[in-house]
XYZ file of C-alpha atoms in Angstrom:
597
model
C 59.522 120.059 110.143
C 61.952 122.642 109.574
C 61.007 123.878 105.806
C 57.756 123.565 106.623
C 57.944 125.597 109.825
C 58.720 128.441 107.568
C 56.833 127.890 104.687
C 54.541 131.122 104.820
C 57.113 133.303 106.580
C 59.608 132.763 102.941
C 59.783 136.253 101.640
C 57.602 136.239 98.525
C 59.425 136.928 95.148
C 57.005 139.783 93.832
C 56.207 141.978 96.322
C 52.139 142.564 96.847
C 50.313 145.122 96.366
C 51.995 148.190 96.760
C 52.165 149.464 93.067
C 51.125 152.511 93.902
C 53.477 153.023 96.079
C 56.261 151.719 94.414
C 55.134 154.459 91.411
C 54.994 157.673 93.966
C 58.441 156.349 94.994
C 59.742 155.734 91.425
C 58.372 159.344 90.504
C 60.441 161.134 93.609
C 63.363 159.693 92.652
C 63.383 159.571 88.301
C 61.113 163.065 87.966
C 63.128 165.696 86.550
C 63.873 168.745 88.744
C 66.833 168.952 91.190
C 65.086 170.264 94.189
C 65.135 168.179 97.706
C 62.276 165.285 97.570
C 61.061 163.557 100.686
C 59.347 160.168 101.048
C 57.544 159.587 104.556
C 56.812 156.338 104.580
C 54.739 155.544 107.382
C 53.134 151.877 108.929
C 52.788 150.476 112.137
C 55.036 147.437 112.940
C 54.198 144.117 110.364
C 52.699 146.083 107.080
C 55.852 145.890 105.023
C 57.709 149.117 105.445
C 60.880 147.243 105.294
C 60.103 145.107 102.545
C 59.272 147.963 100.254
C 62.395 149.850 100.764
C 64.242 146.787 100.085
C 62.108 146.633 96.329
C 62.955 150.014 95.911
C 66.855 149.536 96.287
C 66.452 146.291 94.250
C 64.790 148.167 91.284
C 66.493 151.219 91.502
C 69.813 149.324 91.257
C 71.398 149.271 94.387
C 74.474 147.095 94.193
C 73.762 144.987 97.669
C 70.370 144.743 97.002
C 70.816 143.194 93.606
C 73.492 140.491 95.167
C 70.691 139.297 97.622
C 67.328 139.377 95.334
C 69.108 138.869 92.548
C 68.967 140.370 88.737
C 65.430 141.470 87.375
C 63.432 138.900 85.515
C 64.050 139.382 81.872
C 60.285 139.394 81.640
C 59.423 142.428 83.958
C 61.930 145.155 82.157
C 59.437 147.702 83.498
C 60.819 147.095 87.208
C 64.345 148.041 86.268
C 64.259 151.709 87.185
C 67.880 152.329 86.744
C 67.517 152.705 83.193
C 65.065 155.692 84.004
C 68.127 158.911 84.803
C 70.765 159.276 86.550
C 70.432 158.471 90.620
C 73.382 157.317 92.780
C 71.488 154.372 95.113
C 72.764 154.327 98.080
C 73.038 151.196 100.439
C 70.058 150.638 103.387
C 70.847 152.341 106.286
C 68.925 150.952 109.463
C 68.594 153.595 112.192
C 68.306 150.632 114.662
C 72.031 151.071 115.394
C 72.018 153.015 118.255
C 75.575 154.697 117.145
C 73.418 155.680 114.048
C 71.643 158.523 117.030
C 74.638 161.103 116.706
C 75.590 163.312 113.679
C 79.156 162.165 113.152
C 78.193 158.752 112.832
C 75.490 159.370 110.496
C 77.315 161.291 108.072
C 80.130 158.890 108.290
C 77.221 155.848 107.415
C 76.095 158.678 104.582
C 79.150 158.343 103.179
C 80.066 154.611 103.401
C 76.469 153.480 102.117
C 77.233 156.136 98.981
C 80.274 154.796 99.027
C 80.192 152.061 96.025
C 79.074 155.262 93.412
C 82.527 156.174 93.932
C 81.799 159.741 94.592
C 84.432 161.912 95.889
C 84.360 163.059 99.597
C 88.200 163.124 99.674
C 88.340 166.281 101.779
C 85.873 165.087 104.186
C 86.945 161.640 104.739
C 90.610 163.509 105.638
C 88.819 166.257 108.229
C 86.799 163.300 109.450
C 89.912 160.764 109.756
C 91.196 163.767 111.645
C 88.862 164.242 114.367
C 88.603 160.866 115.452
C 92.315 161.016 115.725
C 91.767 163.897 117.861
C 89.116 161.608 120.000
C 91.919 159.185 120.171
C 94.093 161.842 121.317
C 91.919 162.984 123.897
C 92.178 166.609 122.702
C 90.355 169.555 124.602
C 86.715 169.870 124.348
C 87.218 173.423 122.416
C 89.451 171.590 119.890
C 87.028 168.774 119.322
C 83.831 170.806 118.610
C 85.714 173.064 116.012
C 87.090 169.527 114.491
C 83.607 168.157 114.145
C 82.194 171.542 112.747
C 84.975 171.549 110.316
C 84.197 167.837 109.045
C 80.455 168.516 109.283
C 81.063 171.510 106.654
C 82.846 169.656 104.545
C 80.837 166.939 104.601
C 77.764 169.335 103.185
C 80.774 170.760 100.429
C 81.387 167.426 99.248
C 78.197 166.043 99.141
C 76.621 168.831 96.960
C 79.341 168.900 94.609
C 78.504 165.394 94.387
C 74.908 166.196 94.059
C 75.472 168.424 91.205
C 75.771 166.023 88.375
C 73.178 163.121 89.822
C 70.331 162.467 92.238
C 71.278 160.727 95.301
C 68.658 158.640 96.967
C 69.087 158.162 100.748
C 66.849 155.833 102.211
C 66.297 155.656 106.099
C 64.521 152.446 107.920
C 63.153 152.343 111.591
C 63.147 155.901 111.627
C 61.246 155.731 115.063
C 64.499 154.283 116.414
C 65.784 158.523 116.013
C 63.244 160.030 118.202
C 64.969 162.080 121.284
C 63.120 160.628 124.284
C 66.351 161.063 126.552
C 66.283 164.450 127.056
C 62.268 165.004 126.619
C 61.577 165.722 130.352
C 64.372 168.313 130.385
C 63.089 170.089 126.916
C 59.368 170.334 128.234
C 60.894 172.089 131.430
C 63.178 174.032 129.523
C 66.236 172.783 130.929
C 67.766 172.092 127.634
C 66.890 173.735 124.288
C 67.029 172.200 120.969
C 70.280 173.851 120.470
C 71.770 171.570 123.084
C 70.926 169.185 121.285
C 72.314 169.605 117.566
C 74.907 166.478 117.921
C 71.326 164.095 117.433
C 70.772 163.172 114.207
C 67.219 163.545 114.374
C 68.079 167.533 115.001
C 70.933 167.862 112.427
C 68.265 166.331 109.898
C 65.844 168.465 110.266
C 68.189 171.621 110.221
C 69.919 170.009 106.948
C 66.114 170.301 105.767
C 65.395 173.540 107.103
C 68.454 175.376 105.222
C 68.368 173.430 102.009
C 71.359 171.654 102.398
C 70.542 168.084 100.326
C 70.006 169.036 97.249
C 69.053 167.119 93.859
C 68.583 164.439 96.609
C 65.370 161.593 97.616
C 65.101 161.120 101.254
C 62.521 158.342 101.881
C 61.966 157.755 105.294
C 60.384 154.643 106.943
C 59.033 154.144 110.428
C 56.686 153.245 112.678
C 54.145 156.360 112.918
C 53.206 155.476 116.112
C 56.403 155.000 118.080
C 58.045 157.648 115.801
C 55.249 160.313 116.123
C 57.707 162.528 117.813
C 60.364 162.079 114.976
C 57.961 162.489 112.382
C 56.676 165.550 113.898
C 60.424 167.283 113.765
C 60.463 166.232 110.000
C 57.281 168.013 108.914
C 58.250 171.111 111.150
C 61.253 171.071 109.025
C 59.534 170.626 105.837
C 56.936 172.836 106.303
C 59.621 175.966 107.141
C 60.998 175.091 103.107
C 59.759 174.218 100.530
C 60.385 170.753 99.094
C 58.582 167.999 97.657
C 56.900 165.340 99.579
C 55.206 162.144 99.433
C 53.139 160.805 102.369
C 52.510 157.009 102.595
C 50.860 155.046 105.203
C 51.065 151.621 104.450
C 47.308 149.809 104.615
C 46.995 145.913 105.799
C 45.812 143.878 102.527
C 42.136 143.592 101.636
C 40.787 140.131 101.012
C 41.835 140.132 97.281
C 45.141 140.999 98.288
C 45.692 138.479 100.982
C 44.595 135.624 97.855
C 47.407 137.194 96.070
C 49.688 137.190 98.704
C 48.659 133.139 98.881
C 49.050 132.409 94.967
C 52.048 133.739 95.138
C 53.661 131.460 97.758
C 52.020 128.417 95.753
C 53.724 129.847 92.739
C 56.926 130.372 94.358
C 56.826 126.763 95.996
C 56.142 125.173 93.299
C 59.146 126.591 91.496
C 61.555 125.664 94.092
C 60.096 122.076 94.453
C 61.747 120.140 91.801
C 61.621 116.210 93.352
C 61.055 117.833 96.863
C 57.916 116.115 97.694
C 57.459 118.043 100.716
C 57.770 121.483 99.055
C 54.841 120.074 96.153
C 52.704 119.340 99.398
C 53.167 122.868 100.658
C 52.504 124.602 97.215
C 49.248 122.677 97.162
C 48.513 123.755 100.459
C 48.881 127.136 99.540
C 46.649 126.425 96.641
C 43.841 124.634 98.081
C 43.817 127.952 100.224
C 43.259 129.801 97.826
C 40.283 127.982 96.511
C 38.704 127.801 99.739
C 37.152 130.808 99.886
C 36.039 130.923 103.425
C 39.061 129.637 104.997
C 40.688 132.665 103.219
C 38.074 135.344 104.403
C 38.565 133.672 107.575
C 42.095 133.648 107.775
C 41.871 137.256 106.477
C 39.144 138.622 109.312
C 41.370 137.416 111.860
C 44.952 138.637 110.865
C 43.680 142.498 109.814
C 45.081 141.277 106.470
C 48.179 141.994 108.600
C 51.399 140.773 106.182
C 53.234 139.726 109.550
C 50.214 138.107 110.674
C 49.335 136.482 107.720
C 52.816 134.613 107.351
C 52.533 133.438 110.865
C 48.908 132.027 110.766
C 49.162 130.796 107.670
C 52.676 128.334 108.800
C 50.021 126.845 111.527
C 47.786 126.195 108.566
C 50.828 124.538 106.451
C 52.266 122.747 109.628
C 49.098 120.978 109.898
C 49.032 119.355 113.273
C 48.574 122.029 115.277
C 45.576 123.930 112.986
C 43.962 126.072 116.136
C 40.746 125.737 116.129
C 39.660 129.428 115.605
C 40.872 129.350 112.122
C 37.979 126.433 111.312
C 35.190 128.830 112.493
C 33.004 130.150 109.603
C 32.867 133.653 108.079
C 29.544 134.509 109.640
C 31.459 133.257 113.046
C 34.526 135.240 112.466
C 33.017 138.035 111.223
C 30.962 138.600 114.858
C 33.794 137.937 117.029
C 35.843 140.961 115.149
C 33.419 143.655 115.528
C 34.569 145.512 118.674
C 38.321 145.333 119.530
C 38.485 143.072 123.019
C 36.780 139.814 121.013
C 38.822 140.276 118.203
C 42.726 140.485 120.374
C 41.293 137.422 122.452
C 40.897 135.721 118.902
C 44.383 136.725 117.400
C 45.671 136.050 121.312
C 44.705 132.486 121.314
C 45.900 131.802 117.811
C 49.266 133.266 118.123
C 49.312 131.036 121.246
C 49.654 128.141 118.887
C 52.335 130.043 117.110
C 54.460 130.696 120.432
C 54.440 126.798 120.389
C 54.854 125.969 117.176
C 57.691 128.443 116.613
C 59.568 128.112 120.023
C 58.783 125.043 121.345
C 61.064 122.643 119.879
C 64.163 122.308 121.912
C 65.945 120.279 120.048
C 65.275 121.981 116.477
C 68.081 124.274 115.498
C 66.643 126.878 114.448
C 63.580 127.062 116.922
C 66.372 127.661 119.642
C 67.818 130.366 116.781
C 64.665 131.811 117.287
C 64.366 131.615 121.010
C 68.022 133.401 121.387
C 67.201 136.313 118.813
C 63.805 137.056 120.374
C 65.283 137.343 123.988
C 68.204 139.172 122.150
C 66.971 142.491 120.279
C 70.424 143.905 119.215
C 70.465 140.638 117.169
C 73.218 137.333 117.549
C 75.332 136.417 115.012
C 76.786 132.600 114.965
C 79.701 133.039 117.123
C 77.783 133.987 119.994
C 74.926 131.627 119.451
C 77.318 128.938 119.611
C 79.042 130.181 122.816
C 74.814 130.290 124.479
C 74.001 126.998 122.904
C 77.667 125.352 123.672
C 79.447 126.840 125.861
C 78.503 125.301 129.660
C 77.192 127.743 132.283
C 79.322 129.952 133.796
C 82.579 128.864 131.573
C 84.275 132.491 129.948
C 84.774 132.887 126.814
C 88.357 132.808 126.724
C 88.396 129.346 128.422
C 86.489 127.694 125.718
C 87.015 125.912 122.586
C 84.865 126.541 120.185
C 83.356 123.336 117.447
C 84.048 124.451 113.741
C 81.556 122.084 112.433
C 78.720 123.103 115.222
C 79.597 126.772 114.315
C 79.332 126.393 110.255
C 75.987 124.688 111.299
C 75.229 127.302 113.074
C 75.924 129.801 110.408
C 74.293 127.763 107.102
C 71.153 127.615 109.589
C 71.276 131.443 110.161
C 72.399 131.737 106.307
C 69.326 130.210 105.450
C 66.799 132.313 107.799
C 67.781 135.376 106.205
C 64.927 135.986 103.406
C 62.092 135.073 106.220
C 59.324 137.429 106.435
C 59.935 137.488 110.022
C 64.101 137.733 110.359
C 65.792 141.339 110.404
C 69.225 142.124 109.779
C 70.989 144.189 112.546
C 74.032 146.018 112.871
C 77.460 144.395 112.670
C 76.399 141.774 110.599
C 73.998 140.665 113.316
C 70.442 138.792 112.969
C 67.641 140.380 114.560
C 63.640 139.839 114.400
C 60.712 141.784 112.903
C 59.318 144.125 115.628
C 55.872 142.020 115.964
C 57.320 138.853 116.946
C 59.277 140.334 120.115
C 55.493 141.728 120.774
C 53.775 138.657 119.956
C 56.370 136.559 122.081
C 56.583 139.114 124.990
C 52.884 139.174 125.639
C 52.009 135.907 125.736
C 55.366 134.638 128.009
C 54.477 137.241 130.887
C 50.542 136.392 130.360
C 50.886 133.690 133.412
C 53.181 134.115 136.537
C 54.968 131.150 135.844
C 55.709 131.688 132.115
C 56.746 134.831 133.179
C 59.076 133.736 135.870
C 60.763 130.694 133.896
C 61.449 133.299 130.880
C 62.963 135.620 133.274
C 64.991 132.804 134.573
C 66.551 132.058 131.046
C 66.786 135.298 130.002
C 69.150 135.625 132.831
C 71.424 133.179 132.140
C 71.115 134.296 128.358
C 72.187 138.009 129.052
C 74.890 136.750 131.601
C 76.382 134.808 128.778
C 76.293 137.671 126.152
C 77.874 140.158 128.780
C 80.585 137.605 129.326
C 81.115 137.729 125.533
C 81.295 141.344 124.914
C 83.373 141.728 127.657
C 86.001 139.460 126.633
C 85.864 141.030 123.311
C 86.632 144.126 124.996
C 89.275 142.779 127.159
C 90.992 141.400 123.607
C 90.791 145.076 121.819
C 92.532 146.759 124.681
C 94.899 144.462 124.954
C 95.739 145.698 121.036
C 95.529 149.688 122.593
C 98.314 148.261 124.850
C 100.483 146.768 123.025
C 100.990 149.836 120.617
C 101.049 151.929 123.640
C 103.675 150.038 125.108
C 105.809 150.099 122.034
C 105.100 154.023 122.009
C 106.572 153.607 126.008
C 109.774 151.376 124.583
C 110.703 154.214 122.240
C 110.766 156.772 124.647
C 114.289 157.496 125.945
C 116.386 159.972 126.710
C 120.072 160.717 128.213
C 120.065 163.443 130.496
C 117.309 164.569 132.791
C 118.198 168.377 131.480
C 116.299 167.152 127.905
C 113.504 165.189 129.299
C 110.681 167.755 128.709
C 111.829 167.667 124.567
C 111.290 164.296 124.291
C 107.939 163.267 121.928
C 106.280 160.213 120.984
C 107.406 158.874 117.266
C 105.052 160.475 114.666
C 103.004 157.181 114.011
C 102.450 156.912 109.923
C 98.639 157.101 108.675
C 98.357 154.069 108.577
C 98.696 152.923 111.790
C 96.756 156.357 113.015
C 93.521 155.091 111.096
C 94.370 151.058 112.855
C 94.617 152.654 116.509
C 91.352 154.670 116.100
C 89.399 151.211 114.762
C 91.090 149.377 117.841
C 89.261 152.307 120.320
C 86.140 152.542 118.367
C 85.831 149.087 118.356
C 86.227 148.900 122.276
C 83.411 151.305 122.576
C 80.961 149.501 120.843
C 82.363 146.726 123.095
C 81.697 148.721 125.751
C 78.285 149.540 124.719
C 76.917 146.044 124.617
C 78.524 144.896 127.862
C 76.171 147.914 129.556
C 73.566 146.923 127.189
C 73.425 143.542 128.857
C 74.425 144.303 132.013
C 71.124 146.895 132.451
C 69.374 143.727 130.801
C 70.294 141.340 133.182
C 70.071 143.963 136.473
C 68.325 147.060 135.743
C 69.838 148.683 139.261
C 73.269 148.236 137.205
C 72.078 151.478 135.424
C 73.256 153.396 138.842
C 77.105 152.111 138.587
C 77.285 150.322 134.977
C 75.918 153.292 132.874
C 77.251 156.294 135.302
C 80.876 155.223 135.496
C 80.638 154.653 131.356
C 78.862 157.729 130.974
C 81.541 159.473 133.095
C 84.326 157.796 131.383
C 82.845 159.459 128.303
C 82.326 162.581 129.801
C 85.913 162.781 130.791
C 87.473 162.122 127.853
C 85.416 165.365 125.743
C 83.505 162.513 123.347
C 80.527 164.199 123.317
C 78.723 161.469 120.961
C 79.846 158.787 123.085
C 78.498 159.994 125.912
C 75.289 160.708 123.912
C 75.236 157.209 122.766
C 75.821 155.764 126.241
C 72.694 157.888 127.361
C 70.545 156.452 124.292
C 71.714 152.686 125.245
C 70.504 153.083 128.855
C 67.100 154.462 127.652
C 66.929 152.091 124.727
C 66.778 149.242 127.449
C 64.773 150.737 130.741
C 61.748 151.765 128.449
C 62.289 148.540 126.180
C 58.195 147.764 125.874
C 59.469 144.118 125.408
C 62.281 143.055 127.696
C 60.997 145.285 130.745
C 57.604 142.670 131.279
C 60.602 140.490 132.691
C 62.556 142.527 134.427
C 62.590 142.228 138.085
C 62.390 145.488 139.387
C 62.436 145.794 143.695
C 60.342 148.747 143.404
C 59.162 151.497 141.049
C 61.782 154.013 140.537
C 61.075 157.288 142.507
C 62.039 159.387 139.367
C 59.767 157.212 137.335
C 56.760 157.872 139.821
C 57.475 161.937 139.317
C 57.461 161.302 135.928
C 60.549 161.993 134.829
């Protein structure tokens, strides 16, 4: 059951119909001209956004991309754009990492995804090694915003001088993910201005755009236009205050030729990996009998929106084959009626992705259905050391009082291994595995459709977020532990003989070395930090009035500005979480939310 579950949702190996786009792309990055180009790439969640990025950094050369998809077929030489000029490529970077919200972050991700060019930002990554040592430090407010100016600047020298000789391609995904919502009630009253507010990224971007500050450089930016209206908005107020060139694209769902495509293509690509795999022949000629079957395709097609996400999922009911729901046998004349106004045709797509919920989720004893049921309850994605602790570990044992199974955990991660090119996974920050955006929608809606659903998922989800608290917290516990121990050793070297020369006594000078190892050990405990409140406001939303305000004040306190921003953006992230909030279990409505605010 397993390799069929998943038969649709295998990521197909020629992407479908998006040549267009692909050319406007290719042309923004290849044309001639050294002037700022931006891509807005616009789709709501399930049309491929993601998927075309990734084709872009595959053809244009980007070293990680390659590893994963592989060289170019000797028989396409055409999709090989690096042979087209000279453009540095640099690596994906996901804006769904909340730490990815704050300027110093971003330009330190800038530089690490630009990193394998092997450009030079020696000056900045020296003013930037020096303000976090400052952080570390705790240094004075005054002293940390003209440390942070100073690395920004020299962040801008670098990277034009680095422009100078070659394109460089940025390319931005979940761009919605950027929007400032935090602060939105105070900027409508005037409270704050956007000058308060220059340590976002969203707010440094634009003003990089406004002054001309990227040049010789391809921006494409992906998103949701829906949930990033706001963002996109601030983008084409930049743009329209300078001149630049841009590309618009709003990704379309696939027409009924299309969606055939889409389905000879996963015949084609099944029956090249089936070799003596009898199962995988029977799924390729699945896929092609459904091609030939005209009205099972138009029907299939009527009811997903020729949706990509969609189509994956209802086409893995159709491969599966035991559980084919029985609104995908209607006729075209039938299917065509019931999707003329809006209401019939979600009640159609509601009671088919019912199927899916079951198909997908409910088989408890199946691996990589209780993967699935972990990563959909878990947004910030899991990777396979904390699935194992949920799956393994028994309720209410810590983490540091349990043994871990190697062979259960290299299970673990060949099943996760193997999940990665599905339609429907997502990589996440720190190496995490996360879920395409539909499926926590899809899942969501139909567990809190009846009381009881809604009650037993709230009831695991519970014990789930109790577990992964437990874990981060630990983790925490284990970093500061290393923050002790060198600040102990600082303690052991302090001496002196008199009390008259106490006050000229000084820590050793630490070498660089161990400078840049004490900084990871602190940043590391923040992002620590961050998911402990992350699911601690999961599990108990009132946490939000001790949890987040003691971090936040912690923050505060100690001058980091951007950790106090990202604190802020972690407690919003989760109360307005469209998903996880149909199961929270909220006493009352909050009084603040009733005003509005």
């Amino acid at each position: 059951m397993v390799e069929q579950l998943f038969a649709a949702a295998q990521r197909t190996s020629v992407i479908i119909s998006r040549t267009k786009e692909l050319e406007q792309i290719r042309d923004a990055i290849y044309r001639p001209g050294n002037e700022l180009r931006i891509v807005l790439l616009k789709a709501e969640g399930g049309l491929g956004k993601s998927r075309l990025v990734e084709e872009v950094l595959w053809r244009a050369g980007n070293r990680k991309m390659r590893e994963e998809m592989g060289s170019i077929p000797p028989d396409h030489p055409d999709w090989n754009w690096s042979r087209l000029g000279n453009a540095v490529i640099a690596d994906l970077i996901d804006l769904d990492d909340i730490r990815l919200h704050t300027r110093g972050y971003f330009m330190r991700q800038v530089r690490q995804a630009l990193r394998p060019a092997e450009l030079d930002f020696t000056v900045y990554d020296a003013e930037d090694s020096r303000q976090r040592r400052l952080q570390l430090q705790q240094a004075d407010y005054r002293t940390m915003q003209e440390a942070a100016k100073k690395a920004e600047t020299q962040f801008l020298t670098d990277y034009k001088a680095n422009a100078q000789n070659q394109r460089i391609v940025l390319v931005l995904d979940t761009a919605e993910r950027l929007a400032v919502a935090t602060s939105q009630w105070l900027l409508d009253r005037g409270l704050l201005t956007p000058d308060d507010l220059t340590f976002t990224t969203q707010n440094w971007l634009a003003e990089r755009i406004k002054n001309a500050e990227l040049p010789n450089t391809t921006l494409i930016i992906s998103g949701r236009g829906g949930e990033g209206k706001q963002f996109f908005e601030e983008m084409e107020k930049a743009i329209s205050s300078k001149p630049c060139k841009v590309v618009r694209i709003d990704l379309k769902d696939f027409d009924l030729e299309e969606t055939r495509q889409y389905f000879e293509i996963l015949a084609q690509d099944w029956k090249k990996r089936a070799g003596d795999s009898t199962q995988a022949q029977n799924i390729a000629r699945t896929f092609e009998e459904l091609v030939k079957d005209q009205e099972r395709l138009e029907v299939l097609w009527l009811y997903t929106g020729g949706q990509p996400v969609r189509l994956s999922l209802y086409a893995d009911l159709i491969v599966e084959g035991r559980t084919i729901p029985a609104r995908l046998d209607d006729s075209p004349e039938e299917a065509r009626t019931r999707v003329q106004t809006p209401e019939s045709r979600d009640q159609v797509r509601f009671e088919i992705e019912d199927e899916f919920i079951t198909l997908l989720f409910g088989h408890p004893t199946d691996l990589r259905s209780q993967i699935l049921q972990a990563l959909v309850r878990a947004p910030l994605g899991l990777d396979a050391e904390q699935l194992h602790f949920v799956f393994n570990a028994p309720l209410k044992t810590k983490p540091q009082d349990w043994k871990p199974d190697s062979m259960r955990l290299d299970e673990i991660k060949s099943t996760l291994q193997s999940m990665r090119l599905l339609s429907l996974a997502k990589p996440r920050a720190r190496d995490r595995m996360g879920l395409q955006d539909e499926i926590y929608r899809i899942y969501a809606e139909h567990m809190a459709q009846a009381d009881q659903n809604r009650k037993d998922e709230h009831a695991a989800r519970q014990m789930l977020y109790a577990k992964l608290r437990d874990w981060a917290e630990w983790h925490q516990e284990e970093w500061e532990k290393k923050r002790r121990e060198f600040q102990e050793e600082d303690e052991r070297n302090l001496h002196f003989n008199s009390p008259a020369n106490a006050l000229s006594v000084r820590f050793r000078p630490a070498p660089e070395s161990e400078q840049e190892e004490r900084v990871e050990i602190v940043e590391t405990i923040r992002d620590w930090e961050l998911e402990s409140l992350h699911y601690r406001l999961l599990h108990d939303p009132y946490a939000v009035n001790d949890a987040y305000f003691d971090l936040a004040e912690e923050r505060w306190l100690a001058n980091d500005e951007e950790g106090d921003a990202i604190t802020q953006a972690v407690m919003w992230r989760v109360i307005f979480d469209p998903y996880a909030s149909k199961f929270f279990e909220l006493r009352e409505r909050p009084v603040a939310q009733q005003r509005g605010e």
